[in-house]
PDB file of C-alpha atoms in Angstrom:
ATOM      1  CA  MET S  63      20.171  -4.329  11.178  1.00  0.00           C
ATOM      2  CA  PHE S  64      17.004  -6.441  11.249  1.00  0.00           C
ATOM      3  CA  ARG S  65      18.701  -9.686  10.260  1.00  0.00           C
ATOM      4  CA  ASN S  66      17.922 -11.487  13.492  1.00  0.00           C
ATOM      5  CA  ASP S  67      14.262 -10.631  13.098  1.00  0.00           C
ATOM      6  CA  GLY S  68      13.982 -12.119   9.603  1.00  0.00           C
ATOM      7  CA  PHE S  69      14.453  -8.787   7.835  1.00  0.00           C
ATOM      8  CA  ARG S  70      17.156  -7.713   5.467  1.00  0.00           C
ATOM      9  CA  VAL S  71      17.517  -4.034   4.617  1.00  0.00           C
ATOM     10  CA  LEU S  72      17.821  -3.453   0.846  1.00  0.00           C
ATOM     11  CA  ASP S  73      20.100  -0.856  -0.692  1.00  0.00           C
ATOM     12  CA  ARG S  74      18.880   1.688  -3.231  1.00  0.00           C
ATOM     13  CA  GLN S  75      19.972  -0.311  -6.261  1.00  0.00           C
ATOM     14  CA  GLU S  76      18.276  -3.470  -5.001  1.00  0.00           C
ATOM     15  CA  CYS S  77      15.114  -1.447  -4.325  1.00  0.00           C
ATOM     16  CA  LEU S  78      15.017   0.039  -7.824  1.00  0.00           C
ATOM     17  CA  ARG S  79      15.675  -3.349  -9.419  1.00  0.00           C
ATOM     18  CA  LEU S  80      12.732  -4.856  -7.509  1.00  0.00           C
ATOM     19  CA  LEU S  81      10.454  -1.884  -8.247  1.00  0.00           C
ATOM     20  CA  ALA S  82      10.993  -2.458 -11.961  1.00  0.00           C
ATOM     21  CA  LYS S  83       9.614  -5.993 -11.631  1.00  0.00           C
ATOM     22  CA  VAL S  84       6.058  -5.138 -10.566  1.00  0.00           C
ATOM     23  CA  PRO S  85       3.415  -3.166 -12.478  1.00  0.00           C
ATOM     24  CA  VAL S  86       1.337  -1.851  -9.555  1.00  0.00           C
ATOM     25  CA  GLY S  87       2.254   0.235  -6.523  1.00  0.00           C
ATOM     26  CA  ARG S  88       0.423   2.445  -4.069  1.00  0.00           C
ATOM     27  CA  VAL S  89       0.498   6.222  -3.691  1.00  0.00           C
ATOM     28  CA  VAL S  90       0.332   7.221  -0.025  1.00  0.00           C
ATOM     29  CA  TYR S  91      -0.750  10.768   0.744  1.00  0.00           C
ATOM     30  CA  THR S  92      -3.066  12.890   2.836  1.00  0.00           C
ATOM     31  CA  ARG S  93      -6.627  13.692   1.800  1.00  0.00           C
ATOM     32  CA  GLN S  94      -8.785  15.981   3.913  1.00  0.00           C
ATOM     33  CA  ALA S  95      -6.377  15.512   6.820  1.00  0.00           C
ATOM     34  CA  LEU S  96      -6.731  11.725   6.685  1.00  0.00           C
ATOM     35  CA  PRO S  97      -4.166   9.176   5.501  1.00  0.00           C
ATOM     36  CA  ALA S  98      -5.051   7.993   2.006  1.00  0.00           C
ATOM     37  CA  VAL S  99      -3.725   5.322  -0.328  1.00  0.00           C
ATOM     38  CA  LEU S 100      -4.459   4.507  -3.960  1.00  0.00           C
ATOM     39  CA  PRO S 101      -3.091   1.608  -6.019  1.00  0.00           C
ATOM     40  CA  VAL S 102      -1.876   2.616  -9.470  1.00  0.00           C
ATOM     41  CA  ASN S 103       0.151   1.056 -12.220  1.00  0.00           C
ATOM     42  CA  PHE S 104       3.458   2.801 -12.824  1.00  0.00           C
ATOM     43  CA  SER S 105       6.808   2.710 -14.522  1.00  0.00           C
ATOM     44  CA  LEU S 106      10.284   3.937 -13.629  1.00  0.00           C
ATOM     45  CA  ASP S 107      11.811   6.741 -15.660  1.00  0.00           C
ATOM     46  CA  THR S 108      15.460   6.790 -16.700  1.00  0.00           C
ATOM     47  CA  ASP S 109      16.313   8.911 -13.641  1.00  0.00           C
ATOM     48  CA  SER S 110      14.605   6.324 -11.364  1.00  0.00           C
ATOM     49  CA  SER S 111      11.640   8.567 -10.618  1.00  0.00           C
ATOM     50  CA  VAL S 112       8.231   6.880 -10.416  1.00  0.00           C
ATOM     51  CA  LEU S 113       5.796   7.749 -13.219  1.00  0.00           C
ATOM     52  CA  LEU S 114       2.007   7.536 -13.033  1.00  0.00           C
ATOM     53  CA  ARG S 115      -0.554   8.411 -15.681  1.00  0.00           C
ATOM     54  CA  THR S 116      -3.945   9.732 -14.678  1.00  0.00           C
ATOM     55  CA  SER S 117      -6.680  12.200 -15.566  1.00  0.00           C
ATOM     56  CA  ALA S 118      -5.782  15.887 -15.279  1.00  0.00           C
ATOM     57  CA  GLY S 119      -8.930  16.548 -13.245  1.00  0.00           C
ATOM     58  CA  SER S 120      -8.580  13.601 -10.886  1.00  0.00           C
ATOM     59  CA  GLY S 121      -8.740  13.956  -7.139  1.00  0.00           C
ATOM     60  CA  LEU S 122      -5.333  12.291  -6.964  1.00  0.00           C
ATOM     61  CA  VAL S 123      -3.694  15.060  -8.992  1.00  0.00           C
ATOM     62  CA  ARG S 124      -5.334  17.748  -6.880  1.00  0.00           C
ATOM     63  CA  ALA S 125      -4.142  16.043  -3.703  1.00  0.00           C
ATOM     64  CA  ILE S 126      -0.521  15.300  -4.586  1.00  0.00           C
ATOM     65  CA  ASP S 127       0.784  17.837  -7.128  1.00  0.00           C
ATOM     66  CA  GLY S 128       3.698  19.602  -5.443  1.00  0.00           C
ATOM     67  CA  VAL S 129       3.445  17.510  -2.286  1.00  0.00           C
ATOM     68  CA  VAL S 130       5.798  14.938  -0.738  1.00  0.00           C
ATOM     69  CA  VAL S 131       4.181  11.498  -1.000  1.00  0.00           C
ATOM     70  CA  ALA S 132       5.229   7.920  -0.427  1.00  0.00           C
ATOM     71  CA  PHE S 133       4.998   5.280  -3.114  1.00  0.00           C
ATOM     72  CA  GLU S 134       5.059   1.639  -2.077  1.00  0.00           C
ATOM     73  CA  ALA S 135       5.364  -1.613  -3.995  1.00  0.00           C
ATOM     74  CA  ASP S 136       5.843  -5.124  -2.687  1.00  0.00           C
ATOM     75  CA  ASP S 137       5.625  -8.804  -3.488  1.00  0.00           C
ATOM     76  CA  PHE S 138       5.008 -11.489  -0.882  1.00  0.00           C
ATOM     77  CA  ASP S 139       4.635 -15.242  -0.996  1.00  0.00           C
ATOM     78  CA  PRO S 140       2.246 -16.397   1.754  1.00  0.00           C
ATOM     79  CA  ALA S 141       3.418 -20.002   1.402  1.00  0.00           C
ATOM     80  CA  THR S 142       6.974 -19.172   2.480  1.00  0.00           C
ATOM     81  CA  ARG S 143       6.131 -15.988   4.396  1.00  0.00           C
ATOM     82  CA  SER S 144       8.809 -14.220   2.424  1.00  0.00           C
ATOM     83  CA  GLY S 145       8.940 -11.237   0.114  1.00  0.00           C
ATOM     84  CA  TRP S 146      10.024  -7.647  -0.184  1.00  0.00           C
ATOM     85  CA  SER S 147       8.682  -4.113   0.011  1.00  0.00           C
ATOM     86  CA  VAL S 148      10.100  -0.856  -1.280  1.00  0.00           C
ATOM     87  CA  VAL S 149       9.037   2.692  -0.426  1.00  0.00           C
ATOM     88  CA  VAL S 150       9.968   5.758  -2.475  1.00  0.00           C
ATOM     89  CA  THR S 151       9.416   9.053  -0.677  1.00  0.00           C
ATOM     90  CA  GLY S 152       9.605  12.276  -2.664  1.00  0.00           C
ATOM     91  CA  ARG S 153       7.807  15.196  -4.177  1.00  0.00           C
ATOM     92  CA  ALA S 154       5.064  14.471  -6.708  1.00  0.00           C
ATOM     93  CA  THR S 155       4.721  16.873  -9.621  1.00  0.00           C
ATOM     94  CA  VAL S 156       2.583  16.925 -12.734  1.00  0.00           C
ATOM     95  CA  VAL S 157       4.746  16.942 -15.864  1.00  0.00           C
ATOM     96  CA  THR S 158       3.948  20.239 -17.609  1.00  0.00           C
ATOM     97  CA  HIS S 159       6.734  20.570 -20.162  1.00  0.00           C
ATOM     98  CA  PRO S 160       5.247  19.722 -23.606  1.00  0.00           C
ATOM     99  CA  ALA S 161       8.344  17.886 -24.887  1.00  0.00           C
ATOM    100  CA  GLU S 162       8.566  15.858 -21.703  1.00  0.00           C
ATOM    101  CA  HIS S 163       4.843  15.037 -21.871  1.00  0.00           C
ATOM    102  CA  GLU S 164       5.302  13.950 -25.468  1.00  0.00           C
ATOM    103  CA  ARG S 165       8.247  11.724 -24.568  1.00  0.00           C
ATOM    104  CA  LEU S 166       6.304  10.093 -21.744  1.00  0.00           C
ATOM    105  CA  SER S 167       3.288   9.579 -24.017  1.00  0.00           C
ATOM    106  CA  ARG S 168       5.554   7.287 -26.011  1.00  0.00           C
ATOM    107  CA  THR S 169       7.633   5.714 -23.261  1.00  0.00           C
ATOM    108  CA  GLY S 170       5.696   6.201 -20.008  1.00  0.00           C
ATOM    109  CA  PRO S 171       3.064   4.053 -18.332  1.00  0.00           C
ATOM    110  CA  HIS S 172      -0.401   3.436 -19.760  1.00  0.00           C
ATOM    111  CA  SER S 173      -3.224   3.666 -17.250  1.00  0.00           C
ATOM    112  CA  TRP S 174      -5.204   0.501 -16.638  1.00  0.00           C
ATOM    113  CA  VAL S 175      -8.402   2.519 -16.547  1.00  0.00           C
ATOM    114  CA  VAL S 176      -9.927   5.107 -18.858  1.00  0.00           C
ATOM    115  CA  THR S 177      -8.396   8.539 -18.275  1.00  0.00           C
ATOM    116  CA  HIS S 178      -9.295  11.980 -19.620  1.00  0.00           C
ATOM    117  CA  ASP S 179      -6.842  14.728 -20.576  1.00  0.00           C
ATOM    118  CA  ASP S 180      -4.002  12.501 -19.479  1.00  0.00           C
ATOM    119  CA  VAL S 181      -1.251  13.877 -17.356  1.00  0.00           C
ATOM    120  CA  PHE S 182       1.885  12.222 -16.071  1.00  0.00           C
ATOM    121  CA  VAL S 183       2.833  12.556 -12.433  1.00  0.00           C
ATOM    122  CA  ARG S 184       6.450  12.130 -11.461  1.00  0.00           C
ATOM    123  CA  ILE S 185       7.460  11.129  -7.931  1.00  0.00           C
ATOM    124  CA  ASP S 186      11.115  11.956  -7.329  1.00  0.00           C
ATOM    125  CA  SER S 187      13.027   9.073  -5.774  1.00  0.00           C
ATOM    126  CA  GLU S 188      14.608  11.297  -3.142  1.00  0.00           C
ATOM    127  CA  MET S 189      14.494   8.607  -0.488  1.00  0.00           C
ATOM    128  CA  VAL S 190      14.316   4.922  -1.415  1.00  0.00           C
ATOM    129  CA  THR S 191      14.062   2.312   1.332  1.00  0.00           C
ATOM    130  CA  GLY S 192      13.266  -1.344   1.240  1.00  0.00           C
ATOM    131  CA  ARG S 193      13.413  -4.551   3.120  1.00  0.00           C
ATOM    132  CA  GLU S 194      13.237  -8.218   2.438  1.00  0.00           C
ATOM    133  CA  ILE S 195      11.478 -10.711   4.685  1.00  0.00           C
ATOM    134  CA  THR S 196      13.371 -13.934   4.486  1.00  0.00           C
ATOM    135  CA  GLY S 197      10.780 -16.307   5.798  1.00  0.00           C
ATOM    136  CA  THR S 198      11.715 -16.484   9.469  1.00  0.00           C
ATOM    137  CA  ARG S 199       8.665 -17.492  11.421  1.00  0.00           C
ATOM    138  CA  GLY S 200       7.151 -15.426  14.225  1.00  0.00           C
ATOM    139  CA  THR S 201       6.443 -16.370  17.801  1.00  0.00           C
ATOM    140  CA  ASP S 202       3.582 -18.752  17.122  1.00  0.00           C
TER     141      ASP S 202
ATOM    142  CA  MET D 194     -20.212   5.886 -10.336  1.00  0.00           C
ATOM    143  CA  PHE D 195     -16.936   4.921 -12.029  1.00  0.00           C
ATOM    144  CA  ARG D 196     -18.435   2.220 -14.231  1.00  0.00           C
ATOM    145  CA  ASN D 197     -17.649   3.969 -17.495  1.00  0.00           C
ATOM    146  CA  ASP D 198     -14.021   4.292 -16.452  1.00  0.00           C
ATOM    147  CA  GLY D 199     -13.598   0.579 -15.771  1.00  0.00           C
ATOM    148  CA  PHE D 200     -14.206   0.933 -12.028  1.00  0.00           C
ATOM    149  CA  ARG D 201     -16.897  -0.596  -9.890  1.00  0.00           C
ATOM    150  CA  VAL D 202     -17.428   0.727  -6.380  1.00  0.00           C
ATOM    151  CA  LEU D 203     -17.662  -2.074  -3.811  1.00  0.00           C
ATOM    152  CA  ASP D 204     -20.006  -2.042  -0.849  1.00  0.00           C
ATOM    153  CA  ARG D 205     -18.858  -2.677   2.708  1.00  0.00           C
ATOM    154  CA  GLN D 206     -19.753  -6.357   2.696  1.00  0.00           C
ATOM    155  CA  GLU D 207     -17.943  -6.988  -0.574  1.00  0.00           C
ATOM    156  CA  CYS D 208     -14.916  -5.147   0.807  1.00  0.00           C
ATOM    157  CA  LEU D 209     -14.799  -7.228   3.992  1.00  0.00           C
ATOM    158  CA  ARG D 210     -15.242 -10.458   2.052  1.00  0.00           C
ATOM    159  CA  LEU D 211     -12.284  -9.571  -0.174  1.00  0.00           C
ATOM    160  CA  LEU D 212     -10.139  -8.428   2.764  1.00  0.00           C
ATOM    161  CA  ALA D 213     -10.549 -11.840   4.347  1.00  0.00           C
ATOM    162  CA  LYS D 214      -9.011 -13.476   1.258  1.00  0.00           C
ATOM    163  CA  VAL D 215      -5.524 -11.937   1.459  1.00  0.00           C
ATOM    164  CA  PRO D 216      -2.920 -12.287   4.236  1.00  0.00           C
ATOM    165  CA  VAL D 217      -1.006  -9.028   3.749  1.00  0.00           C
ATOM    166  CA  GLY D 218      -2.097  -5.398   3.774  1.00  0.00           C
ATOM    167  CA  ARG D 219      -0.433  -2.044   4.295  1.00  0.00           C
ATOM    168  CA  VAL D 220      -0.709   0.357   7.212  1.00  0.00           C
ATOM    169  CA  VAL D 221      -0.691   3.963   6.002  1.00  0.00           C
ATOM    170  CA  TYR D 222       0.187   6.626   8.539  1.00  0.00           C
ATOM    171  CA  THR D 223       2.341   9.671   9.202  1.00  0.00           C
ATOM    172  CA  ARG D 224       5.878   9.434  10.556  1.00  0.00           C
ATOM    173  CA  GLN D 225       7.867  12.555  11.324  1.00  0.00           C
ATOM    174  CA  ALA D 226       5.416  14.588   9.266  1.00  0.00           C
ATOM    175  CA  LEU D 227       5.950  12.395   6.189  1.00  0.00           C
ATOM    176  CA  PRO D 228       3.549   9.868   4.655  1.00  0.00           C
ATOM    177  CA  ALA D 229       4.576   6.353   5.636  1.00  0.00           C
ATOM    178  CA  VAL D 230       3.457   2.864   4.705  1.00  0.00           C
ATOM    179  CA  LEU D 231       4.330  -0.563   6.070  1.00  0.00           C
ATOM    180  CA  PRO D 232       3.156  -3.947   4.763  1.00  0.00           C
ATOM    181  CA  VAL D 233       1.985  -6.315   7.498  1.00  0.00           C
ATOM    182  CA  ASN D 234       0.110  -9.565   7.687  1.00  0.00           C
ATOM    183  CA  PHE D 235      -3.252  -9.254   9.366  1.00  0.00           C
ATOM    184  CA  SER D 236      -6.550 -10.878  10.166  1.00  0.00           C
ATOM    185  CA  LEU D 237     -10.097  -9.638  10.589  1.00  0.00           C
ATOM    186  CA  ASP D 238     -11.712  -9.834  13.995  1.00  0.00           C
ATOM    187  CA  THR D 239     -15.325 -10.850  14.528  1.00  0.00           C
ATOM    188  CA  ASP D 240     -16.359  -7.168  14.566  1.00  0.00           C
ATOM    189  CA  SER D 241     -14.602  -6.631  11.195  1.00  0.00           C
ATOM    190  CA  SER D 242     -11.773  -4.622  12.703  1.00  0.00           C
ATOM    191  CA  VAL D 243      -8.291  -5.237  11.296  1.00  0.00           C
ATOM    192  CA  LEU D 244      -5.828  -6.951  13.641  1.00  0.00           C
ATOM    193  CA  LEU D 245      -2.049  -6.727  13.464  1.00  0.00           C
ATOM    194  CA  ARG D 246       0.537  -8.304  15.731  1.00  0.00           C
ATOM    195  CA  THR D 247       3.835  -6.581  16.341  1.00  0.00           C
ATOM    196  CA  SER D 248       6.477  -5.816  18.969  1.00  0.00           C
ATOM    197  CA  ALA D 249       5.396  -3.574  21.842  1.00  0.00           C
ATOM    198  CA  GLY D 250       8.446  -1.354  21.342  1.00  0.00           C
ATOM    199  CA  SER D 251       8.177  -1.055  17.573  1.00  0.00           C
ATOM    200  CA  GLY D 252       8.217   2.257  15.774  1.00  0.00           C
ATOM    201  CA  LEU D 253       4.896   1.314  14.213  1.00  0.00           C
ATOM    202  CA  VAL D 254       3.184   1.079  17.603  1.00  0.00           C
ATOM    203  CA  ARG D 255       4.631   4.421  18.707  1.00  0.00           C
ATOM    204  CA  ALA D 256       3.439   6.044  15.483  1.00  0.00           C
ATOM    205  CA  ILE D 257      -0.115   4.734  15.271  1.00  0.00           C
ATOM    206  CA  ASP D 258      -1.470   3.953  18.758  1.00  0.00           C
ATOM    207  CA  GLY D 259      -4.512   6.195  19.200  1.00  0.00           C
ATOM    208  CA  VAL D 260      -4.238   7.673  15.709  1.00  0.00           C
ATOM    209  CA  VAL D 261      -6.508   7.391  12.663  1.00  0.00           C
ATOM    210  CA  VAL D 262      -4.727   5.352   9.996  1.00  0.00           C
ATOM    211  CA  ALA D 263      -5.605   3.778   6.678  1.00  0.00           C
ATOM    212  CA  PHE D 264      -5.168   0.099   5.990  1.00  0.00           C
ATOM    213  CA  GLU D 265      -5.072  -1.058   2.388  1.00  0.00           C
ATOM    214  CA  ALA D 266      -5.175  -4.472   0.753  1.00  0.00           C
ATOM    215  CA  ASP D 267      -5.506  -5.358  -2.901  1.00  0.00           C
ATOM    216  CA  ASP D 268      -5.098  -8.058  -5.501  1.00  0.00           C
ATOM    217  CA  PHE D 269      -4.422  -7.353  -9.174  1.00  0.00           C
ATOM    218  CA  ASP D 270      -3.850  -9.525 -12.216  1.00  0.00           C
ATOM    219  CA  PRO D 271      -1.487  -7.755 -14.630  1.00  0.00           C
ATOM    220  CA  ALA D 272      -2.462 -10.116 -17.453  1.00  0.00           C
ATOM    221  CA  THR D 273      -6.069  -8.938 -17.477  1.00  0.00           C
ATOM    222  CA  ARG D 274      -5.431  -5.530 -15.882  1.00  0.00           C
ATOM    223  CA  SER D 275      -8.150  -6.316 -13.387  1.00  0.00           C
ATOM    224  CA  GLY D 276      -8.379  -6.596  -9.627  1.00  0.00           C
ATOM    225  CA  TRP D 277      -9.622  -4.883  -6.504  1.00  0.00           C
ATOM    226  CA  SER D 278      -8.472  -2.707  -3.639  1.00  0.00           C
ATOM    227  CA  VAL D 279     -10.015  -2.036  -0.258  1.00  0.00           C
ATOM    228  CA  VAL D 280      -9.147   0.695   2.252  1.00  0.00           C
ATOM    229  CA  VAL D 281     -10.173   0.645   5.908  1.00  0.00           C
ATOM    230  CA  THR D 282      -9.841   3.995   7.649  1.00  0.00           C
ATOM    231  CA  GLY D 283     -10.127   4.150  11.419  1.00  0.00           C
ATOM    232  CA  ARG D 284      -8.440   4.595  14.749  1.00  0.00           C
ATOM    233  CA  ALA D 285      -5.608   2.227  15.613  1.00  0.00           C
ATOM    234  CA  THR D 286      -5.287   1.158  19.240  1.00  0.00           C
ATOM    235  CA  VAL D 287      -3.084  -1.280  21.058  1.00  0.00           C
ATOM    236  CA  VAL D 288      -5.160  -3.976  22.769  1.00  0.00           C
ATOM    237  CA  THR D 289      -4.479  -3.549  26.493  1.00  0.00           C
ATOM    238  CA  HIS D 290      -7.209  -5.632  28.127  1.00  0.00           C
ATOM    239  CA  PRO D 291      -5.598  -8.891  29.378  1.00  0.00           C
ATOM    240  CA  ALA D 292      -8.557 -11.116  28.483  1.00  0.00           C
ATOM    241  CA  GLU D 293      -8.765  -9.616  25.038  1.00  0.00           C
ATOM    242  CA  HIS D 294      -5.015 -10.027  24.547  1.00  0.00           C
ATOM    243  CA  GLU D 295      -5.318 -13.636  25.632  1.00  0.00           C
ATOM    244  CA  ARG D 296      -8.177 -14.282  23.214  1.00  0.00           C
ATOM    245  CA  LEU D 297      -6.226 -12.753  20.324  1.00  0.00           C
ATOM    246  CA  SER D 298      -3.125 -14.773  21.245  1.00  0.00           C
ATOM    247  CA  ARG D 299      -5.214 -17.794  20.388  1.00  0.00           C
ATOM    248  CA  THR D 300      -7.293 -16.492  17.492  1.00  0.00           C
ATOM    249  CA  GLY D 301      -5.467 -13.444  16.140  1.00  0.00           C
ATOM    250  CA  PRO D 302      -2.776 -13.113  13.492  1.00  0.00           C
ATOM    251  CA  HIS D 303       0.753 -14.457  13.861  1.00  0.00           C
ATOM    252  CA  SER D 304       3.486 -12.116  12.727  1.00  0.00           C
ATOM    253  CA  TRP D 305       5.610 -13.266   9.791  1.00  0.00           C
ATOM    254  CA  VAL D 306       8.704 -11.907  11.515  1.00  0.00           C
ATOM    255  CA  VAL D 307      10.164 -12.321  14.980  1.00  0.00           C
ATOM    256  CA  THR D 308       8.449 -10.022  17.477  1.00  0.00           C
ATOM    257  CA  HIS D 309       9.200  -9.159  21.108  1.00  0.00           C
ATOM    258  CA  ASP D 310       6.664  -8.547  23.875  1.00  0.00           C
ATOM    259  CA  ASP D 311       3.900  -9.026  21.332  1.00  0.00           C
ATOM    260  CA  VAL D 312       1.017  -6.630  21.221  1.00  0.00           C
ATOM    261  CA  PHE D 313      -2.064  -6.634  19.047  1.00  0.00           C
ATOM    262  CA  VAL D 314      -3.133  -3.483  17.270  1.00  0.00           C
ATOM    263  CA  ARG D 315      -6.748  -3.089  16.274  1.00  0.00           C
ATOM    264  CA  ILE D 316      -7.799  -0.774  13.460  1.00  0.00           C
ATOM    265  CA  ASP D 317     -11.489   0.005  13.713  1.00  0.00           C
ATOM    266  CA  SER D 318     -13.283  -0.393  10.410  1.00  0.00           C
ATOM    267  CA  GLU D 319     -15.069   2.943  10.753  1.00  0.00           C
ATOM    268  CA  MET D 320     -14.888   3.668   7.032  1.00  0.00           C
ATOM    269  CA  VAL D 321     -14.517   0.860   4.504  1.00  0.00           C
ATOM    270  CA  THR D 322     -14.199   1.704   0.822  1.00  0.00           C
ATOM    271  CA  GLY D 323     -13.233  -0.379  -2.145  1.00  0.00           C
ATOM    272  CA  ARG D 324     -13.262  -0.599  -5.859  1.00  0.00           C
ATOM    273  CA  GLU D 325     -12.881  -3.185  -8.525  1.00  0.00           C
ATOM    274  CA  ILE D 326     -11.066  -2.616 -11.797  1.00  0.00           C
ATOM    275  CA  THR D 327     -12.772  -4.676 -14.419  1.00  0.00           C
ATOM    276  CA  GLY D 328     -10.103  -4.797 -17.041  1.00  0.00           C
ATOM    277  CA  THR D 329     -11.114  -1.889 -19.269  1.00  0.00           C
ATOM    278  CA  ARG D 330      -8.050  -0.698 -21.119  1.00  0.00           C
ATOM    279  CA  GLY D 331      -6.716   2.831 -20.917  1.00  0.00           C
ATOM    280  CA  THR D 332      -6.043   5.319 -23.669  1.00  0.00           C
ATOM    281  CA  ASP D 333      -3.040   3.577 -25.153  1.00  0.00           C
TER     282      ASP D 333
END
C-alpha cells in the first residue's frame, strides 16, 4: 500500500525472519504516564514470542509485567537510505513457571549487562507489523 | 549510578553529541491507546530540539502534534556488547510559522521517503537522558 512512497509492507513471516537477524530491539511502554523506551538484547522463542532477560527488581519489570507493550527492531543503511523496521505488539509477562524458567536459562537470551535474580520476560507476538524502505528519495 | 552493572549514565551534552552522530531515531507515542513506535530520520536544530519531516496528512502528525513523546536513538556493537542510547522526552509540535518552515526547508532534515505537503515536527528536548553500556558481560 505504500509502494509509491518507497515503502513495502512486510508480512508476518518476513517480519519474524528479520527480527531473528538482529540482537537488539527496543521495548516501548508507559512509565509514570509518559512514553518510555529501552533498548535491550533479545531472542525469539519457538512460538515467535520475544524474550528478554533482566533483573527481577528492575523498573522495566515493574512497568511492563502484565501490560501490552510494543517491541521494535530495525536495520537501516544511511548510504542507500534503505532498511526495515518491525514492531511486535503484545502482552509482556514475567515467566514464572520453574520448568519454563529453567528451559530459558539454557536456551534464552543472555543480558548484555549484569543482572540480579534474573527473570525472563516474554512479549507475545499478537500483532507483528513491519515495513521496508527501499531507498526512494524524498522531496529534496 | 549503574557503573557496577556495566552502565554509565550520560549527561545532557554527551547525549546531544551522540544524537548528532546518527541519522535515524524512533518516535515513541500512543496510538489508539496502544504503545507505538516509528523509526524516522531526523536532525537536531540549533536549540537542540529534534526535527522530523513528514507528510502533513500522516498518521504520525495526527497522533503526536501537541503531545509529549519520546524520541530514542542508539548505536550498539554486538561484537563487544557495548554502545549507547539516548532518549529525548518532550512535546512534539508541527512547525506552523512560515519563516520557520522556510528556514527548515533549507536547513532541516530531508525525509528518506516520499512525502506530501511536507511539514516539520519539532520535539522539544525538555528531558534528555542517556546511558552507555561498556561491554560488561551478563550472568551467562
